[in-house]
Coordinates of C-alpha atoms in Angstrom, one line a residue:
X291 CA 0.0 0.0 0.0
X292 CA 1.6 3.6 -0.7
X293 CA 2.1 5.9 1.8
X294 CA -0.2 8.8 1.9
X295 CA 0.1 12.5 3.9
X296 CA -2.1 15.1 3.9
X297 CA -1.0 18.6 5.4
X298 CA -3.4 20.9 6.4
X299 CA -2.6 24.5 6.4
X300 CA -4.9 27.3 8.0
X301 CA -5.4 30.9 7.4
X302 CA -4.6 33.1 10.2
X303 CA -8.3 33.4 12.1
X304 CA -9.8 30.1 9.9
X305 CA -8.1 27.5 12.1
X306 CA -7.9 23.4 11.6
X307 CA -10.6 23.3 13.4
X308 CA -12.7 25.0 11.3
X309 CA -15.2 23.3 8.8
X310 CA -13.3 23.3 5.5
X311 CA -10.6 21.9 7.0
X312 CA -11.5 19.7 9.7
X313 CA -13.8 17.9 7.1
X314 CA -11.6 17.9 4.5
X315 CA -8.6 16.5 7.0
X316 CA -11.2 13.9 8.1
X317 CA -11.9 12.9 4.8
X318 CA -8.4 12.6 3.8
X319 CA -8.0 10.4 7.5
X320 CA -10.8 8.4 6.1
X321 CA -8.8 7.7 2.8
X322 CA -5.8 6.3 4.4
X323 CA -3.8 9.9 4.4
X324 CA -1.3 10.5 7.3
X325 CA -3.0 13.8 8.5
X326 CA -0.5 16.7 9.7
X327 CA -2.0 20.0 10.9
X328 CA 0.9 23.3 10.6
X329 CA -0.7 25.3 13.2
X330 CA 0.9 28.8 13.4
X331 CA 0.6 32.0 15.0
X332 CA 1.8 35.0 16.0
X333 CA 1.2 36.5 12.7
X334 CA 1.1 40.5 12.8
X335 CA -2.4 42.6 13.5
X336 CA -4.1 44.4 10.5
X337 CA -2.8 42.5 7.0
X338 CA -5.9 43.3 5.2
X339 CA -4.9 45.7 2.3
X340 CA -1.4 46.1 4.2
X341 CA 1.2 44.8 1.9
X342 CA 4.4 45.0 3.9
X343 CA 2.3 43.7 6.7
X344 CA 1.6 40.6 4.5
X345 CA 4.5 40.0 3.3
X346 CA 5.8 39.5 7.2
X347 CA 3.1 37.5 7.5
X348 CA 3.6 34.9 4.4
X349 CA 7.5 35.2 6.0
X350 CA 6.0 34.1 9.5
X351 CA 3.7 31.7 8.3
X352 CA 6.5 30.0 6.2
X353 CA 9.3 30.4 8.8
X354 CA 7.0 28.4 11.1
X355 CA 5.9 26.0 8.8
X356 CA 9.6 25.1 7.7
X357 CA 9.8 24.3 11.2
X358 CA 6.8 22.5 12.0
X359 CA 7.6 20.0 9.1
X360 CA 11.5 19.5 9.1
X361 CA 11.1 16.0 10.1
X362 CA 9.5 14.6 7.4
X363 CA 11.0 12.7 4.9
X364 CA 8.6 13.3 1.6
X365 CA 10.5 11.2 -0.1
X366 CA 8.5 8.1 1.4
X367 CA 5.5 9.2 0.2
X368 CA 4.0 8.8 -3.1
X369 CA 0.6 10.9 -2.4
X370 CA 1.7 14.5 -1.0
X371 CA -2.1 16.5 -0.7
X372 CA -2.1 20.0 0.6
X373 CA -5.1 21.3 2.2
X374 CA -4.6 24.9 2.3
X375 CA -7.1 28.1 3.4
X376 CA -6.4 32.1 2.6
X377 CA -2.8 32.8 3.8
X378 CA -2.1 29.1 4.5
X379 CA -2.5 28.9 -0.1
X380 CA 0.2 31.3 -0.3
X381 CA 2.7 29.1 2.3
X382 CA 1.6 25.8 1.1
X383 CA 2.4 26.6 -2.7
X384 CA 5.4 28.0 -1.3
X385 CA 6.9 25.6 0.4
X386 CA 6.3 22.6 -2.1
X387 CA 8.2 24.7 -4.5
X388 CA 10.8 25.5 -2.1
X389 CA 10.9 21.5 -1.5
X390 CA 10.5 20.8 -5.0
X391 CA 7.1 18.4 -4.1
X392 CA 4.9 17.3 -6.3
X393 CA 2.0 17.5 -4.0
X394 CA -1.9 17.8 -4.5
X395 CA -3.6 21.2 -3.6
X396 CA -6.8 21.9 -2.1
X397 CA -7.0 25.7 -2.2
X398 CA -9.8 27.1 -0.1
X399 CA -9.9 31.1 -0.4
X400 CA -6.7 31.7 -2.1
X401 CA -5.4 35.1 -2.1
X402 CA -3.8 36.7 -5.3
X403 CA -0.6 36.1 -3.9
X404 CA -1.0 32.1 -4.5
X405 CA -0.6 32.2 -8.0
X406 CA 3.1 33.5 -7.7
X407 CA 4.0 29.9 -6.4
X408 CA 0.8 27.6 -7.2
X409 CA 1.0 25.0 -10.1
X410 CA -1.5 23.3 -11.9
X411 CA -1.9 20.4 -9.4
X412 CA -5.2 21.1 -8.0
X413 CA -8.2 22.5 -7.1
X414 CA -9.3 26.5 -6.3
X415 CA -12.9 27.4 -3.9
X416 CA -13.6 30.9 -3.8
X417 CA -16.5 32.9 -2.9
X418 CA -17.7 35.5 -5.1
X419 CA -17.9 37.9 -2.2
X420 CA -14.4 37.2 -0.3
X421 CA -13.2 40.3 0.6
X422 CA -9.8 39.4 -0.1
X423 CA -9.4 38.2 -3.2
X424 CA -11.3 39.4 -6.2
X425 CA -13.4 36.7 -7.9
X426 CA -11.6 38.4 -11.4
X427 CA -8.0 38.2 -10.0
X428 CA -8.5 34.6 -8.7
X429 CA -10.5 33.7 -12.0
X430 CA -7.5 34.5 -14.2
X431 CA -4.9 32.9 -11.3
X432 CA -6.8 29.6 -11.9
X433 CA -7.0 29.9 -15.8
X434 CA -3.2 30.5 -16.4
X435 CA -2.4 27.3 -14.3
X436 CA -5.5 25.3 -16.1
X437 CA -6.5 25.0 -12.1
X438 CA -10.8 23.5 -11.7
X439 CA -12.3 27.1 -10.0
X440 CA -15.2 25.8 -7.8
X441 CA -17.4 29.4 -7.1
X442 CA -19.4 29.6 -4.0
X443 CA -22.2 32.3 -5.3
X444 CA -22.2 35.1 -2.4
X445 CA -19.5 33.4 -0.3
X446 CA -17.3 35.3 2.1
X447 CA -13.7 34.2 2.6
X448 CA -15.1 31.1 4.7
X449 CA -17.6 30.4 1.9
X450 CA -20.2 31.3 3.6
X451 CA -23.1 33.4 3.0
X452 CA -25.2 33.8 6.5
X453 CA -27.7 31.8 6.1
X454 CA -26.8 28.8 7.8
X455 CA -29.3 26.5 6.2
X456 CA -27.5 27.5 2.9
X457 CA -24.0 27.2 4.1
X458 CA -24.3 23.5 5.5
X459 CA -25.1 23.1 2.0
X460 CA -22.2 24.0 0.1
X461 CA -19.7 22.5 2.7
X462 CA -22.0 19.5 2.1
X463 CA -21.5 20.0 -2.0
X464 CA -17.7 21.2 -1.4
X465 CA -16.7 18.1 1.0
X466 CA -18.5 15.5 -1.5
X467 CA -16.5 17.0 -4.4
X468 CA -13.4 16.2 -2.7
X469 CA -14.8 13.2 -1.7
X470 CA -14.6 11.8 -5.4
X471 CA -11.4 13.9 -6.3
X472 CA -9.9 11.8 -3.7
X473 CA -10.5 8.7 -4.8
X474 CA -9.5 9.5 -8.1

């Protein structure tokens, strides 16, 4: 049987414990992955539309996730997935190109900032109404690196859209597309 891992990386205030990614790490768990969560902090206060302030915070969120994951050997796996959300795109894609890994991505809410690392191995969600990425910007992102763009129709940058009825069912459709990208 070949070794599996699954690495999930959060945004700054959407934790692993949040439902995009606790689902999606259970699913993966399900599936036979090795689950891994690169939980990190201390990022700075007021990023939004601060780009000095985010670039410390990609360098943060990278510096600890070099860190957090030095002691794996990816050579002894032969299915790398990356579950990634907002800030947490930007470090994964990072850091598999730093590494040189040919791993799956599950993006959830990618910022712009993704595509300057991202390749074509994977799988964009984005709401339509994130306030941090434009659905334009992250629309051509996906088309230059032929990446699948799932849109969540009035979704904020946790695909949701306040009514709760409404949002139970897109994590619902988002966690059984997954689901049969997975087994794929």
């Amino acid at each position: 049987m070949k070794k599996k891992i699954a690495v999930l990386f959060p945004g700054i205030g959407y934790t692993c414990d949040k439902p995009l990614l606790y689902y999606t790490g259970k699913l993966a768990m399900a599936r036979g992955y090795k689950l891994v969560k690169v939980e990190y902090g201390n990022f700075p206060s007021g990023i939004k539309e601060n780009k000095e302030k985010m670039e410390e915070a990609f360098r943060c969120g990278l510096e600890q996730a070099e860190k957090i994951l030095q002691d794996i050997c990816w050579e002894e796996y032969e299915d790398i997935l990356f579950v990634s959300k907002s800030i947490g795109t930007v470090i994964s894609s990072a850091f598999a190109r730093r590494h040189q890994l040919s791993a799956k991505n599950i993006l959830f809410t990618p910022l712009q900032q993704t595509f300057l690392f991202a390749d074509g191995n994977g799988i964009v969600f984005h709401g339509t109404a994130d306030p941090w990425a434009d659905t334009k910007d992250i629309t051509e992102g996906c088309k230059k690196l032929n990446l699948p763009l799932i849109l969540t129709d009035e979704g904020n940058h946790s695909l949701e859209t306040g009514d709760t009825l409404k949002d139970l069912e897109n994590l619902q459709q988002i966690i059984g597309l997954l689901f049969n990208s997975l087994d794929k």
